[in-house]
PDB file of C-alpha atoms and ligand atoms in Angstrom:
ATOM      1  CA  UNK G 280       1.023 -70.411 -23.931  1.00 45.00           C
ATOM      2  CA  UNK G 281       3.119 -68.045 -22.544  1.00 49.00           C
ATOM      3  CA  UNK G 282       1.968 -64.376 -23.096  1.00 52.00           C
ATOM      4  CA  UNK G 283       5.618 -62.693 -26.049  1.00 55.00           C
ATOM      5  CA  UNK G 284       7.625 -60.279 -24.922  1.00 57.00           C
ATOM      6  CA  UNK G 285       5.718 -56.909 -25.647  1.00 72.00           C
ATOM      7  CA  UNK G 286       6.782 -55.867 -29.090  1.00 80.00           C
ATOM      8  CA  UNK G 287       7.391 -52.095 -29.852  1.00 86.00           C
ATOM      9  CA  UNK G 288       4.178 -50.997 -30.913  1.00 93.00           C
ATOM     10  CA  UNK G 289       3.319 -50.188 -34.740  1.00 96.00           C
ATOM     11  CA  UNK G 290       0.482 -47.420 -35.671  1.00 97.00           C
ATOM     12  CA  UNK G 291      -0.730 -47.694 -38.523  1.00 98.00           C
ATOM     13  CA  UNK G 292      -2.983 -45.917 -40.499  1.00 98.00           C
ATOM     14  CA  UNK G 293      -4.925 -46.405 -43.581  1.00 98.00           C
ATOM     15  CA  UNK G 294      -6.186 -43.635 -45.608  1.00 98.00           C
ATOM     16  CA  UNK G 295      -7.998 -45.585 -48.131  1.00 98.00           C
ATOM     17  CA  UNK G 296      -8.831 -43.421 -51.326  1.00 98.00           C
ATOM     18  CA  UNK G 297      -9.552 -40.691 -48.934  1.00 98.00           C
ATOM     19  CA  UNK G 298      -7.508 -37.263 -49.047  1.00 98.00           C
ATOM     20  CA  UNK G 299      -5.790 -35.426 -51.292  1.00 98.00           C
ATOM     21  CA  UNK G 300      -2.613 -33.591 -51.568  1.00 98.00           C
ATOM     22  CA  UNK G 301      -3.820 -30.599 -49.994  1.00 98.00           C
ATOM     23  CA  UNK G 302      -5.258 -32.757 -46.944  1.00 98.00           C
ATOM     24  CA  UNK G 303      -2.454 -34.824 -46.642  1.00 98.00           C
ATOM     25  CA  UNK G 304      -0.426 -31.440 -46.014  1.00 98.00           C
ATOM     26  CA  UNK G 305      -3.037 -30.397 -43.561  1.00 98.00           C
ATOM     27  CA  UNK G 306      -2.582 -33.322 -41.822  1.00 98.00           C
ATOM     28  CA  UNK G 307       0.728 -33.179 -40.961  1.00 98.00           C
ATOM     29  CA  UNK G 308       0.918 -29.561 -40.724  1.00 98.00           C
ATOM     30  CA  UNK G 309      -1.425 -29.819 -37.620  1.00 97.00           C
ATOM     31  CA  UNK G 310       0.183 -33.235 -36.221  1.00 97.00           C
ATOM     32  CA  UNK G 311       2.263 -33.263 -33.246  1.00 96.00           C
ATOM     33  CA  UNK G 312       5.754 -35.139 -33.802  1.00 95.00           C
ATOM     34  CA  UNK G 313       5.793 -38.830 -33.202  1.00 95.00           C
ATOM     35  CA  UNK G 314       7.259 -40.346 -30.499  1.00 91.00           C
ATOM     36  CA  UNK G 315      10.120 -41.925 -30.844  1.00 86.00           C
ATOM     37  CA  UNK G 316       9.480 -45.447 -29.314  1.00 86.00           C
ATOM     38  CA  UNK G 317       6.442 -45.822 -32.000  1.00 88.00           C
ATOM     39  CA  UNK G 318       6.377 -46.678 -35.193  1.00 93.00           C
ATOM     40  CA  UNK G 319       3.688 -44.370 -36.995  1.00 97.00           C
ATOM     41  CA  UNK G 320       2.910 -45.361 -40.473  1.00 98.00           C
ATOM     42  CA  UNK G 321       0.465 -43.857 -42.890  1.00 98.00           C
ATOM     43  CA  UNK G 322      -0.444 -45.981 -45.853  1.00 98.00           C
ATOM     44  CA  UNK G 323      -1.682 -43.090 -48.547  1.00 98.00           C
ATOM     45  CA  UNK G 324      -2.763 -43.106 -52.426  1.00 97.00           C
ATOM     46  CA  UNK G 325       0.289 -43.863 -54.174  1.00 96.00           C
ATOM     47  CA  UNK G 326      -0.438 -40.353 -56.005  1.00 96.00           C
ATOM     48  CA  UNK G 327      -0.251 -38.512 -52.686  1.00 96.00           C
ATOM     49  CA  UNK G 328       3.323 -39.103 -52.932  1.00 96.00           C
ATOM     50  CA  UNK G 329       4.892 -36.012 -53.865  1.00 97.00           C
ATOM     51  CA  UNK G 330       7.980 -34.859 -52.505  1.00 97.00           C
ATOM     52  CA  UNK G 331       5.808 -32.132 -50.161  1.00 98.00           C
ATOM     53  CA  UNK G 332       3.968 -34.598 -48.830  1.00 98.00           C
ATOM     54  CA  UNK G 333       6.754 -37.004 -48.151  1.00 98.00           C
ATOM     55  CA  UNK G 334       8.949 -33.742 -46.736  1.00 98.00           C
ATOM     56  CA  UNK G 335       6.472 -33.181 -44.341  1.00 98.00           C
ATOM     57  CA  UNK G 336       5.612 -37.030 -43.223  1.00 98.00           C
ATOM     58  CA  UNK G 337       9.219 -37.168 -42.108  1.00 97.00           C
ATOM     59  CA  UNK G 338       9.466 -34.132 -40.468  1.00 97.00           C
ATOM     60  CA  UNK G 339       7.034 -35.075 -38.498  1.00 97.00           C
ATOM     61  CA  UNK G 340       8.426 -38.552 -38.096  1.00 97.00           C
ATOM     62  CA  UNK G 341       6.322 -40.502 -40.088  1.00 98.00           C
ATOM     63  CA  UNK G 342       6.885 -43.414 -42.345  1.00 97.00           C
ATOM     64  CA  UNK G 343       5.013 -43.892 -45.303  1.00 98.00           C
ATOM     65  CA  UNK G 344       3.699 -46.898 -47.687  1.00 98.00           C
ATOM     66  CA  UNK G 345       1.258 -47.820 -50.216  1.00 98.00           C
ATOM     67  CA  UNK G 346      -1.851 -49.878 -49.909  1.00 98.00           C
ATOM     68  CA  UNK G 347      -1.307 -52.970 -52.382  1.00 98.00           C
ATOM     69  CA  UNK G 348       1.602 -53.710 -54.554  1.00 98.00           C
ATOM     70  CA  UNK G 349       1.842 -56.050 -57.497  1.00 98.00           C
ATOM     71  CA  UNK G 350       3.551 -59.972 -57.422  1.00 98.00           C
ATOM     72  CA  UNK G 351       5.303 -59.069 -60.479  1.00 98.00           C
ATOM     73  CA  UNK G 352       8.039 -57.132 -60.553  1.00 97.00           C
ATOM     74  CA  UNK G 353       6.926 -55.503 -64.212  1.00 97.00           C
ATOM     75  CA  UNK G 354       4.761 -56.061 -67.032  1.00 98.00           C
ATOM     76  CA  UNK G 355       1.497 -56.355 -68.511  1.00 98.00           C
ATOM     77  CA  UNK G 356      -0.679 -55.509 -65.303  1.00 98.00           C
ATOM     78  CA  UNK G 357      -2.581 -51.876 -66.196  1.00 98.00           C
ATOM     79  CA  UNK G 358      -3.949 -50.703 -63.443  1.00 96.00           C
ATOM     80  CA  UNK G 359      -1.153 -51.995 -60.859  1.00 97.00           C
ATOM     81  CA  UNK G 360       1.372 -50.868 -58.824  1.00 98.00           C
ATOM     82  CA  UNK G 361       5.021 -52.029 -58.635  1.00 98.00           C
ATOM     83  CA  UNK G 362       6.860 -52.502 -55.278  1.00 98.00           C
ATOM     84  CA  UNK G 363      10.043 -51.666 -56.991  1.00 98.00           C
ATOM     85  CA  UNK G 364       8.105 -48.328 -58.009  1.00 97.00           C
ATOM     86  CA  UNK G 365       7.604 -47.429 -54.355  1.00 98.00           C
ATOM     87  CA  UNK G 366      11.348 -48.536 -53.495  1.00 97.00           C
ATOM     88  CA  UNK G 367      12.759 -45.913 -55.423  1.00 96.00           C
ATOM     89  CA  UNK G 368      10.606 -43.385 -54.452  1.00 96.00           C
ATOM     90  CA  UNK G 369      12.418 -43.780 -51.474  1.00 95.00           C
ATOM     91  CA  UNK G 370       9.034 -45.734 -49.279  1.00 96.00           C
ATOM     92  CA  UNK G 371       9.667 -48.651 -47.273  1.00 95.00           C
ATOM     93  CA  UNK G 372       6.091 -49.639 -46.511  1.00 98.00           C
ATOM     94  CA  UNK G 373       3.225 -51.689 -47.607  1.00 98.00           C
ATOM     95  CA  UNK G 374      -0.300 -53.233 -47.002  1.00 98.00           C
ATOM     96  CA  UNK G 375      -1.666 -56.152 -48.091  1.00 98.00           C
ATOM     97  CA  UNK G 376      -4.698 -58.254 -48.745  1.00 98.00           C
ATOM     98  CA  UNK G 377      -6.713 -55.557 -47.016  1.00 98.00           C
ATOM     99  CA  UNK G 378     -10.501 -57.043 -46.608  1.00 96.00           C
ATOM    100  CA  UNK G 379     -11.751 -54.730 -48.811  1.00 97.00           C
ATOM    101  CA  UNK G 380      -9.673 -55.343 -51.714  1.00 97.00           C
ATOM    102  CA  UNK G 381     -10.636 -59.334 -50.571  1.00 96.00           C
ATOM    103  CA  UNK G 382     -14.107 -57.755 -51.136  1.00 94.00           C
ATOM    104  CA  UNK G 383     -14.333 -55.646 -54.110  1.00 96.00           C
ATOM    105  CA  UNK G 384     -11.280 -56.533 -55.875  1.00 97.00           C
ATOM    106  CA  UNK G 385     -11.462 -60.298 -55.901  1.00 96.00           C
ATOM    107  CA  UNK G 386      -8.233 -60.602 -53.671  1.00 97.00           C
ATOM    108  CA  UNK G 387      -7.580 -64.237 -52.679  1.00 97.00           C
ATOM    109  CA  UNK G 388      -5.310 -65.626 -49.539  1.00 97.00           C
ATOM    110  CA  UNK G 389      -2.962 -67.041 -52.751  1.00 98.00           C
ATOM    111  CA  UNK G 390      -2.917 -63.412 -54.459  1.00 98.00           C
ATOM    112  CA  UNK G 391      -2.450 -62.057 -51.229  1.00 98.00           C
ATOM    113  CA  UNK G 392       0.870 -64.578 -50.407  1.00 98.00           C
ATOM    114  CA  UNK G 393       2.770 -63.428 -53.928  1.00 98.00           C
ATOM    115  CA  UNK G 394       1.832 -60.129 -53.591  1.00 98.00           C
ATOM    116  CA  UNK G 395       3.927 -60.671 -50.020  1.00 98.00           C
ATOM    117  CA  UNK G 396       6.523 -62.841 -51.757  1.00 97.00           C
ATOM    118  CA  UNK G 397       7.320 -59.539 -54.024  1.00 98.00           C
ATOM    119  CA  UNK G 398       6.762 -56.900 -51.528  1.00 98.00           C
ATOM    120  CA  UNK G 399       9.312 -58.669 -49.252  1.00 97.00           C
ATOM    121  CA  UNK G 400      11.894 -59.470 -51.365  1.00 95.00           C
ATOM    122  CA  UNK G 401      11.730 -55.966 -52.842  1.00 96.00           C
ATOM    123  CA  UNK G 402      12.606 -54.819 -49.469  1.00 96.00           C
ATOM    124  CA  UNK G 403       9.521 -53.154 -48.365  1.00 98.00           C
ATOM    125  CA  UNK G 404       7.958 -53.634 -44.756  1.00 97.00           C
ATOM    126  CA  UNK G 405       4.733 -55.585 -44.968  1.00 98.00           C
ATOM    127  CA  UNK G 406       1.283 -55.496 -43.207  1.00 98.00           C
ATOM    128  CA  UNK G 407      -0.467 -58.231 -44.253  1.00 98.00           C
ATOM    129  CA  UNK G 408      -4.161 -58.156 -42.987  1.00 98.00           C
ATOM    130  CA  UNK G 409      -6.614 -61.024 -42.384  1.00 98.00           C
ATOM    131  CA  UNK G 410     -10.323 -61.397 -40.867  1.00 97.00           C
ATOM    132  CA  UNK G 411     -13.747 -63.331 -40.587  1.00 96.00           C
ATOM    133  CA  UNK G 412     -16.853 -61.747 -42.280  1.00 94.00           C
ATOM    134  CA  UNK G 413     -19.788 -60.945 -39.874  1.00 92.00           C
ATOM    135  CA  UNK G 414     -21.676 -64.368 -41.536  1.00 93.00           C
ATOM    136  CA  UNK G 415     -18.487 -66.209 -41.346  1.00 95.00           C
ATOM    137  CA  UNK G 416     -18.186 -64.864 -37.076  1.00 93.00           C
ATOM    138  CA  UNK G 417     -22.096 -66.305 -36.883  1.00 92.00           C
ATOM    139  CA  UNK G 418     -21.708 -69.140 -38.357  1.00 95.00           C
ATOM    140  CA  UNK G 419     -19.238 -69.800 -36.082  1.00 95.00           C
ATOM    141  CA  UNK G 420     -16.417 -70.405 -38.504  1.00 97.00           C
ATOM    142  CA  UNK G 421     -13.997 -67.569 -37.439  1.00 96.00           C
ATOM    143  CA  UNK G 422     -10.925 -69.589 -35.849  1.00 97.00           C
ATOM    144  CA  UNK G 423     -11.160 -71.899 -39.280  1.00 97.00           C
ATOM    145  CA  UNK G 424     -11.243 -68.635 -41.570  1.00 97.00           C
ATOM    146  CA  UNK G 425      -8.270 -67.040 -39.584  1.00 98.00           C
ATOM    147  CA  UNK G 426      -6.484 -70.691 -39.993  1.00 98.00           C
ATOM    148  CA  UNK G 427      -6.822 -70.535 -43.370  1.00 98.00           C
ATOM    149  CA  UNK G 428      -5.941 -67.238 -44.112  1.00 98.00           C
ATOM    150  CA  UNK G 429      -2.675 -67.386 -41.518  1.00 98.00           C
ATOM    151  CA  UNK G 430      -1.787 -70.351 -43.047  1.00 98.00           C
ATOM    152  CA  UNK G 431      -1.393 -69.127 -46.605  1.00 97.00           C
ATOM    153  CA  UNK G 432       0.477 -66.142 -44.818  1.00 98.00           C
ATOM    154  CA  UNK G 433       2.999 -68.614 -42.893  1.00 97.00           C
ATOM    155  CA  UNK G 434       4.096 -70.917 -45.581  1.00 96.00           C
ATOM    156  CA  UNK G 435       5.034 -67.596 -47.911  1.00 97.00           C
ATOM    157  CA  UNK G 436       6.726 -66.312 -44.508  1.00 96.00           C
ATOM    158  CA  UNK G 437       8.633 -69.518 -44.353  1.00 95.00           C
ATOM    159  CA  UNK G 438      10.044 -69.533 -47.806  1.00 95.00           C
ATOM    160  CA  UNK G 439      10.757 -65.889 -47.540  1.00 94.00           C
ATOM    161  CA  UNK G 440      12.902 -66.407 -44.140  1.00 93.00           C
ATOM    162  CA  UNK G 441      14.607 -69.384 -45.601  1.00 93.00           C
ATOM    163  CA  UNK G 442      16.630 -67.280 -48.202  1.00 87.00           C
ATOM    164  CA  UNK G 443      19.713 -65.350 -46.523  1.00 76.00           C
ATOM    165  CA  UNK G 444      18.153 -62.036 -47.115  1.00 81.00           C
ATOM    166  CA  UNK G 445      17.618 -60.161 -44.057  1.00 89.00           C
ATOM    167  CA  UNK G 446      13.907 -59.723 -43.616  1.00 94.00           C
ATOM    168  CA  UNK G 447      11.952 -56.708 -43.674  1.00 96.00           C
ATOM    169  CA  UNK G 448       8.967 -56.067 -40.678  1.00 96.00           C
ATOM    170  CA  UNK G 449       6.576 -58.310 -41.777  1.00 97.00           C
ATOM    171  CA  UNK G 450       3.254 -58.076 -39.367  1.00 98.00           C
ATOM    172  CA  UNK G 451      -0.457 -59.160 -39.756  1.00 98.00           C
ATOM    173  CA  UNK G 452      -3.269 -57.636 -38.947  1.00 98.00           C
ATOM    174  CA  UNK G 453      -6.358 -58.791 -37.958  1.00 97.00           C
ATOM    175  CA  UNK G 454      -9.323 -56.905 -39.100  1.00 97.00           C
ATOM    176  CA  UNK G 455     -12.577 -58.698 -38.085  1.00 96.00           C
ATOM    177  CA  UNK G 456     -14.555 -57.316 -41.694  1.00 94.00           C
ATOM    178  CA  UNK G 457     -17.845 -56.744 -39.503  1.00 91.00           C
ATOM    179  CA  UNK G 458     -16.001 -54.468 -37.284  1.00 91.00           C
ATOM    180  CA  UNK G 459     -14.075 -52.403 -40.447  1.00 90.00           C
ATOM    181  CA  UNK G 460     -16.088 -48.666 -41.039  1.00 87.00           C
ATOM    182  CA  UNK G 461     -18.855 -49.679 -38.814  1.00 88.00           C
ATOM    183  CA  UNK G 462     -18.290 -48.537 -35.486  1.00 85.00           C
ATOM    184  CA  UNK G 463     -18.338 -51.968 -33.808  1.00 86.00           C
ATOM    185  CA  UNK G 464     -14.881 -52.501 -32.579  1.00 85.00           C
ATOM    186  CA  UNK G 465     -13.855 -56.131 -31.221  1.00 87.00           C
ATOM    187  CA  UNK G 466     -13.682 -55.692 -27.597  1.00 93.00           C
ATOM    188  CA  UNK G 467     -10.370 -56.210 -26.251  1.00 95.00           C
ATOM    189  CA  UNK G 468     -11.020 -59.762 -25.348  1.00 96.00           C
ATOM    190  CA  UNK G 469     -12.598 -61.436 -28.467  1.00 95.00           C
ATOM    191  CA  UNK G 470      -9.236 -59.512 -30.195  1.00 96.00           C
ATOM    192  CA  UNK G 471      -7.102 -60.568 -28.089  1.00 97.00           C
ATOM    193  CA  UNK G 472      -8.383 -64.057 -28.487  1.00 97.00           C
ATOM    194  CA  UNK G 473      -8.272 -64.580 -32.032  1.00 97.00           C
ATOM    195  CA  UNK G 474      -4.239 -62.802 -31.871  1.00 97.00           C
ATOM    196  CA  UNK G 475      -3.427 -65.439 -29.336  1.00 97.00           C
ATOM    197  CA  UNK G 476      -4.759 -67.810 -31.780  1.00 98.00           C
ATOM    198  CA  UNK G 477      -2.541 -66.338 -34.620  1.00 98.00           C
ATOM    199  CA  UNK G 478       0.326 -66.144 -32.493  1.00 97.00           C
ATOM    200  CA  UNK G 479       0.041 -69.930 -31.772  1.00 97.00           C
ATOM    201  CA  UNK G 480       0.048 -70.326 -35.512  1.00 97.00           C
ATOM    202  CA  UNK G 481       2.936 -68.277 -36.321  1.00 97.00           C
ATOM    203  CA  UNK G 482       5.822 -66.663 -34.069  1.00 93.00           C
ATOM    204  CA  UNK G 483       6.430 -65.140 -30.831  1.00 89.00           C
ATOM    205  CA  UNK G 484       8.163 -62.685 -32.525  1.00 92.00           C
ATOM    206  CA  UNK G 485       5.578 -61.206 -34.830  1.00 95.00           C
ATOM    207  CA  UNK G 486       3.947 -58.255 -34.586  1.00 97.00           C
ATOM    208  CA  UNK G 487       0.219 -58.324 -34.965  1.00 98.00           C
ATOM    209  CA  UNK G 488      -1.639 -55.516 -35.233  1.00 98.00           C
ATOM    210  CA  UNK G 489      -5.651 -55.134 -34.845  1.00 97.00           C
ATOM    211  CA  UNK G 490      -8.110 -53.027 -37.003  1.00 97.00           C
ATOM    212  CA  UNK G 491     -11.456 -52.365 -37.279  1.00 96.00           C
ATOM    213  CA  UNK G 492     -12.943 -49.257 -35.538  1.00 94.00           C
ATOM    214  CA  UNK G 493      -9.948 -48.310 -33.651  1.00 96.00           C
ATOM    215  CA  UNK G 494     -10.769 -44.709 -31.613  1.00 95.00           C
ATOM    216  CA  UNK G 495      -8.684 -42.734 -29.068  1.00 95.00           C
ATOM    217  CA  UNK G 496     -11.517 -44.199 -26.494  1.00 95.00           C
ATOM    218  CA  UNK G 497     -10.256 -47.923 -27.042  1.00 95.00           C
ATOM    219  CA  UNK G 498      -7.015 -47.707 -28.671  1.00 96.00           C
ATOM    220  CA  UNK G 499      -5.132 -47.554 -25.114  1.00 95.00           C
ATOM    221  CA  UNK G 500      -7.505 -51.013 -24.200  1.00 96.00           C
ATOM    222  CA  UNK G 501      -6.334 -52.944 -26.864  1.00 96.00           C
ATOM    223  CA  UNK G 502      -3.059 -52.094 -27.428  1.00 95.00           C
ATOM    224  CA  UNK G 503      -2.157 -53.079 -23.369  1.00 94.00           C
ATOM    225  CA  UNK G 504      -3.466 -57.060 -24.523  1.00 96.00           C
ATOM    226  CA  UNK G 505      -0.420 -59.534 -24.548  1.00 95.00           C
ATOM    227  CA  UNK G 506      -0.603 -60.302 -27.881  1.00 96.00           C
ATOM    228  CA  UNK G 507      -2.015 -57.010 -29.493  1.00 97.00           C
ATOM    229  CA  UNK G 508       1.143 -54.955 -30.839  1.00 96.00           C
ATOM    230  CA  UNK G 509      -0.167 -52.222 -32.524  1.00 96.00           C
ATOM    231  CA  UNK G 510      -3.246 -50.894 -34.264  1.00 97.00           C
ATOM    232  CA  UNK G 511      -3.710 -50.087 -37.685  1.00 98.00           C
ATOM    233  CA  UNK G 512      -6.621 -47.270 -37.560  1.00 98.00           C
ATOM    234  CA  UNK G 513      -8.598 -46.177 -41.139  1.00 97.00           C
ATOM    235  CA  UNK G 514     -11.476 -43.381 -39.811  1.00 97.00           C
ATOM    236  CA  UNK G 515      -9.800 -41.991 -36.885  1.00 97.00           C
ATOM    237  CA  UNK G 516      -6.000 -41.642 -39.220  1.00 98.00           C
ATOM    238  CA  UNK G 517      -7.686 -39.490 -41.223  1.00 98.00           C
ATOM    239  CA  UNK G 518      -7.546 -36.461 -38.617  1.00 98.00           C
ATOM    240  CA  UNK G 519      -4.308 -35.351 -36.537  1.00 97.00           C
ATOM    241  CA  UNK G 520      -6.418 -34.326 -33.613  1.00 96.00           C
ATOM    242  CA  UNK G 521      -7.904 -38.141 -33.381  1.00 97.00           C
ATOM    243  CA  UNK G 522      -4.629 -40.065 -35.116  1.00 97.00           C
ATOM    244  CA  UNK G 523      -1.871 -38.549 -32.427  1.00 97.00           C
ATOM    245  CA  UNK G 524      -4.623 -39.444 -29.325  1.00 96.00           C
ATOM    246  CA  UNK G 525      -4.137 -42.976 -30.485  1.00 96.00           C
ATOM    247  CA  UNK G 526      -0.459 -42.732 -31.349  1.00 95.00           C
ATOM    248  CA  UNK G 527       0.229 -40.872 -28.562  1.00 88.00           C
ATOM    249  CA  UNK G 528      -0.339 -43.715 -26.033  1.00 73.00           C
ATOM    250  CA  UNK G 529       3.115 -44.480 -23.957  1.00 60.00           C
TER     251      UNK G 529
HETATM  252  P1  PGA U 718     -11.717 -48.287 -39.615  1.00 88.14           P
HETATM  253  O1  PGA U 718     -10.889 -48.995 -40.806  1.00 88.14           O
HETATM  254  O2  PGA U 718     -10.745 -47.938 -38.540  1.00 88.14           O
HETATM  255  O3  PGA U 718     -12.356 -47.097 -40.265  1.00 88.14           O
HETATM  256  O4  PGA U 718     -12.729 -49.297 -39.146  1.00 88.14           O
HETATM  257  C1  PGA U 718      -9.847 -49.892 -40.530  1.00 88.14           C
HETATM  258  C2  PGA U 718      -9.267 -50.437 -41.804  1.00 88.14           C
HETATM  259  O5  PGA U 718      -9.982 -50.612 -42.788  1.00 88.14           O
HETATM  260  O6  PGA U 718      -8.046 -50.707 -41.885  1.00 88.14           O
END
């Protein structure tokens, strides 16, 4: 297959349920600006959102989005958060179907794909992230869990791109679970592997980011593969001093 265009490259990070508002200011008090040509997104608490914290995310050139949003628009869902919600706080990002909501929060591929369908048509930009387990990588089963998972991803895609609407960035990332937290990063061939594999599943066009163990040391590595397009980074986003090495790269 011949090797897409290169993509402008996404950064993302993920804070998880990591800092608070006085962190978050911290952060971005001591990060350098972003550079223009990349796309630097933090994806924070939804209560980290105040109107400091979101002053001095764009001031530094930051974009900023939430870390799951509902498939409903409204109702009966305690404990959830709407995408219309985020909308009007003036946020234009999201992630979804992150492994470890898969893992503790009984997140399927199909609650994954509506959450998607809403996110999308609500306007907000979408990360959508998919991966094997460490058993499912032994057992040798990891092309036929990222099928499955891309699959449910594509067919919402499809429907989505079939209505007039202009899309939103939608990209996928692939997270290999085993390599999430634990220090053991893909190397930049078994990524780029599996993203070649995705791209032959999906689009030339799509962005597909990696994750899992992302450092300043390897960022550069992966990010020069064909078919890697960005990185979306939870432990090393947490610090400016390790975030803007990785950001950083030109
Ligand atoms: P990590 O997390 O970089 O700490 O491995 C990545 C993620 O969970 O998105």
């Amino acid at each position: 297959m011949t090797p897409p265009k290169k993509l402008s490259p996404i950064f993302a990070g993920n804070w998880k349920m990591n800092h608070s508002v006085a962190d978050a200011l911290d952060f971005f008090s001591k990060s350098p600006k972003t550079p223009t040509e990349n796309k630097c997104v933090l994806f924070v608490s939804a209560l980290l959102l105040t109107d400091d914290v979101i002053a001095a995310a764009r001031l530094k050139g930051f974009e900023l989005g939430v870390q799951n949003v509902h498939w409903e628009e409204k109702g009966a869902f305690t404990g959830e958060l709407s995408a219309r919600l985020v909308v009007e706080r003036g946020l234009n990002w999201c992630l979804l179907g992150h492994s470890e909501r898969r893992q503790y929060f009984g997140e399927s591929d199909e609650s994954a794909s509506r959450r998607l369908s809403r996110a999308v048509s609500t306007g907000l930009n979408t990360v959508y992230c998919i991966g094997e387990t460490l058993a499912q990588r032994e057992a040798g089963q990891t092309f036929q869990v990222i099928e499955r998972q891309v699959a449910s991803f594509w067919s919402t895609f499809q429907t989505l791109a079939a209505s007039d609407a202009k899309l939103p960035t939608i990209a996928v990332a692939y997270e290999p679970v085993w390599a999430i937290g634990t220090g053991k990063t893909a190397t930049s061939a078994q990524a780029e592997e599996v993203h070649q594999f995705i791209r032959s599943k999906t689009s030339i066009d799509l962005p597909i980011l990696y994750g899992g163990s992302v450092t300043a040391e390897n960022a550069a590595e992966l990010i020069s593969m064909p078919n890697i397009n960005g990185v979306l980074v939870g432990g090393a986003s947490l610090k400016a001093e390790s975030f803007s090495k990785i950001f950083d790269i030109r």
